[in-house]
């Protein structure tokens, strides 16, 4: 059994376990172009809910992601902005609730989804009640940014 690979970070001289590409130094602040979870933790991010043909899709992303769903014909229901870390945690809560409560969608349902919905892992029937502010209470409702 191995305890992993260890190394010295040359910039700060700290010993640390090498956990994989893109993880960055645990002692140094993130670099400017770093896209790791740690670097993005406090940046604004969106949690959204859209509807299309009897299906709801929740997800996370930026403004382009939400607009992609709207261009594909989805109807916007709610968009909440919060810290990246909080938005990711809120989405995890929604995914867990989906696994616990929702029946899987039939194949014919998923074929009717727009391509922007992807594989449908965050898709439920419209009769499932979802309120984004329930899972992201400190978020800011920014739905009006996307209303024409």
Short mmCIF file of C-alpha atoms in Angstrom, two decimals:
data_model
loop_
_atom_site.label_atom_id
_atom_site.label_comp_id
_atom_site.label_asym_id
_atom_site.label_seq_id
_atom_site.Cartn_x
_atom_site.Cartn_y
_atom_site.Cartn_z
CA UNK A 1 0.00 0.00 0.00
CA UNK A 2 1.24 3.47 -0.82
CA UNK A 3 0.71 6.64 1.15
CA UNK A 4 0.89 8.65 -2.03
CA UNK A 5 3.59 10.73 -3.60
CA UNK A 6 5.05 13.67 -1.73
CA UNK A 7 7.09 16.60 -3.00
CA UNK A 8 8.38 20.06 -2.18
CA UNK A 9 6.71 23.07 -3.76
CA UNK A 10 9.63 25.13 -5.07
CA UNK A 11 7.98 28.55 -4.62
CA UNK A 12 7.19 28.21 -0.91
CA UNK A 13 9.28 25.23 0.15
CA UNK A 14 6.40 23.33 1.78
CA UNK A 15 6.19 19.53 1.75
CA UNK A 16 2.83 18.30 0.53
CA UNK A 17 1.12 15.29 -0.90
CA UNK A 18 0.75 15.43 -4.67
CA UNK A 19 -2.93 14.72 -5.26
CA UNK A 20 -3.17 15.14 -8.99
CA UNK A 21 -3.02 17.66 -11.79
CA UNK A 22 -4.62 21.04 -11.26
CA UNK A 23 -4.80 20.84 -7.46
CA UNK A 24 -2.28 23.60 -6.79
CA UNK A 25 -0.25 24.27 -3.67
CA UNK A 26 -2.05 23.91 -0.35
CA UNK A 27 0.08 26.67 1.23
CA UNK A 28 0.18 29.28 -1.56
CA UNK A 29 -2.72 31.43 -2.79
CA UNK A 30 -4.16 30.38 -6.16
CA UNK A 31 -2.57 31.74 -9.30
CA UNK A 32 -4.47 34.18 -11.54
CA UNK A 33 -5.50 31.60 -14.16
CA UNK A 34 -6.26 28.82 -11.66
CA UNK A 35 -9.67 27.15 -12.28
CA UNK A 36 -9.55 24.85 -9.24
CA UNK A 37 -12.40 24.66 -6.75
CA UNK A 38 -10.26 26.42 -4.14
CA UNK A 39 -9.51 29.32 -6.48
CA UNK A 40 -13.16 29.72 -7.51
CA UNK A 41 -14.63 29.31 -4.02
CA UNK A 42 -15.65 32.96 -3.54
CA UNK A 43 -16.43 33.92 -7.15
CA UNK A 44 -20.07 34.53 -8.17
CA UNK A 45 -21.80 31.54 -9.77
CA UNK A 46 -25.36 30.78 -10.85
CA UNK A 47 -27.81 28.07 -9.81
CA UNK A 48 -30.66 27.93 -12.32
CA UNK A 49 -33.96 26.18 -12.93
CA UNK A 50 -35.53 25.93 -16.39
CA UNK A 51 -38.56 24.10 -17.79
CA UNK A 52 -39.12 22.39 -21.14
CA UNK A 53 -42.03 20.12 -22.20
CA UNK A 54 -43.00 18.86 -18.76
CA UNK A 55 -39.42 18.58 -17.52
CA UNK A 56 -37.42 20.70 -15.09
CA UNK A 57 -33.65 21.08 -15.31
CA UNK A 58 -31.55 22.52 -12.52
CA UNK A 59 -27.86 23.23 -12.89
CA UNK A 60 -24.93 25.52 -12.25
CA UNK A 61 -22.87 27.76 -14.48
CA UNK A 62 -22.47 31.25 -15.74
CA UNK A 63 -24.65 33.53 -17.83
CA UNK A 64 -23.73 31.75 -21.11
CA UNK A 65 -24.98 28.41 -19.73
CA UNK A 66 -28.37 29.85 -18.79
CA UNK A 67 -28.72 31.62 -22.14
CA UNK A 68 -27.88 28.38 -23.97
CA UNK A 69 -30.93 26.71 -22.37
CA UNK A 70 -33.13 29.68 -23.28
CA UNK A 71 -31.95 29.60 -26.92
CA UNK A 72 -32.81 25.87 -26.99
CA UNK A 73 -36.42 26.71 -26.11
CA UNK A 74 -36.47 26.25 -22.35
CA UNK A 75 -38.54 28.55 -20.15
CA UNK A 76 -36.69 30.26 -17.31
CA UNK A 77 -38.16 29.72 -13.86
CA UNK A 78 -35.52 30.88 -11.39
CA UNK A 79 -31.84 31.94 -11.25
CA UNK A 80 -29.99 32.51 -7.98
CA UNK A 81 -26.45 33.86 -7.68
CA UNK A 82 -24.12 32.95 -4.85
CA UNK A 83 -20.55 32.04 -3.96
CA UNK A 84 -19.20 29.22 -6.14
CA UNK A 85 -18.74 26.95 -3.11
CA UNK A 86 -22.31 27.55 -1.91
CA UNK A 87 -23.82 27.04 -5.38
CA UNK A 88 -21.97 23.72 -5.82
CA UNK A 89 -23.16 22.58 -2.38
CA UNK A 90 -26.76 23.59 -3.22
CA UNK A 91 -26.66 21.64 -6.48
CA UNK A 92 -25.39 18.59 -4.57
CA UNK A 93 -28.42 18.85 -2.26
CA UNK A 94 -30.76 18.96 -5.27
CA UNK A 95 -29.05 15.95 -6.85
CA UNK A 96 -29.33 13.99 -3.60
CA UNK A 97 -33.03 14.86 -3.30
CA UNK A 98 -33.56 13.81 -6.92
CA UNK A 99 -31.96 10.41 -6.31
CA UNK A 100 -34.03 9.87 -3.15
CA UNK A 101 -37.42 11.00 -4.42
CA UNK A 102 -37.74 11.01 -8.18
CA UNK A 103 -38.44 8.07 -10.45
CA UNK A 104 -36.06 7.72 -13.38
CA UNK A 105 -37.23 9.29 -16.62
CA UNK A 106 -38.20 7.01 -19.47
CA UNK A 107 -36.03 7.02 -22.58
CA UNK A 108 -38.74 8.68 -24.69
CA UNK A 109 -38.80 11.60 -22.23
CA UNK A 110 -35.08 12.19 -22.48
CA UNK A 111 -35.22 12.14 -26.29
CA UNK A 112 -37.60 15.12 -26.14
CA UNK A 113 -35.11 17.21 -24.15
CA UNK A 114 -33.14 19.98 -25.84
CA UNK A 115 -29.47 19.19 -26.45
CA UNK A 116 -28.51 21.82 -23.86
CA UNK A 117 -29.92 19.52 -21.14
CA UNK A 118 -27.10 17.05 -21.74
CA UNK A 119 -27.64 13.49 -20.47
CA UNK A 120 -30.42 14.62 -18.14
CA UNK A 121 -28.77 13.93 -14.80
CA UNK A 122 -30.33 17.09 -13.34
CA UNK A 123 -33.72 16.65 -15.01
CA UNK A 124 -36.98 15.82 -13.19
CA UNK A 125 -40.68 15.94 -14.02
CA UNK A 126 -42.45 19.26 -13.51
CA UNK A 127 -44.58 17.84 -10.70
CA UNK A 128 -41.44 17.75 -8.51
CA UNK A 129 -41.37 20.96 -6.46
CA UNK A 130 -38.04 22.78 -6.60
CA UNK A 131 -37.30 26.18 -5.11
CA UNK A 132 -33.69 27.22 -5.46
CA UNK A 133 -33.89 29.63 -2.54
CA UNK A 134 -34.65 26.64 -0.28
CA UNK A 135 -31.21 25.15 -0.99
CA UNK A 136 -29.35 28.46 -1.45
CA UNK A 137 -30.99 30.78 1.11
CA UNK A 138 -28.16 33.36 1.08
CA UNK A 139 -28.24 33.62 -2.72
CA UNK A 140 -29.41 36.63 -4.66
CA UNK A 141 -32.35 36.13 -7.02
CA UNK A 142 -31.15 37.38 -10.42
CA UNK A 143 -33.91 35.93 -12.59
CA UNK A 144 -34.77 39.38 -13.93
CA UNK A 145 -31.33 39.62 -15.61
CA UNK A 146 -32.50 37.01 -18.12
CA UNK A 147 -36.05 38.23 -18.75
CA UNK A 148 -36.46 40.15 -22.00
#
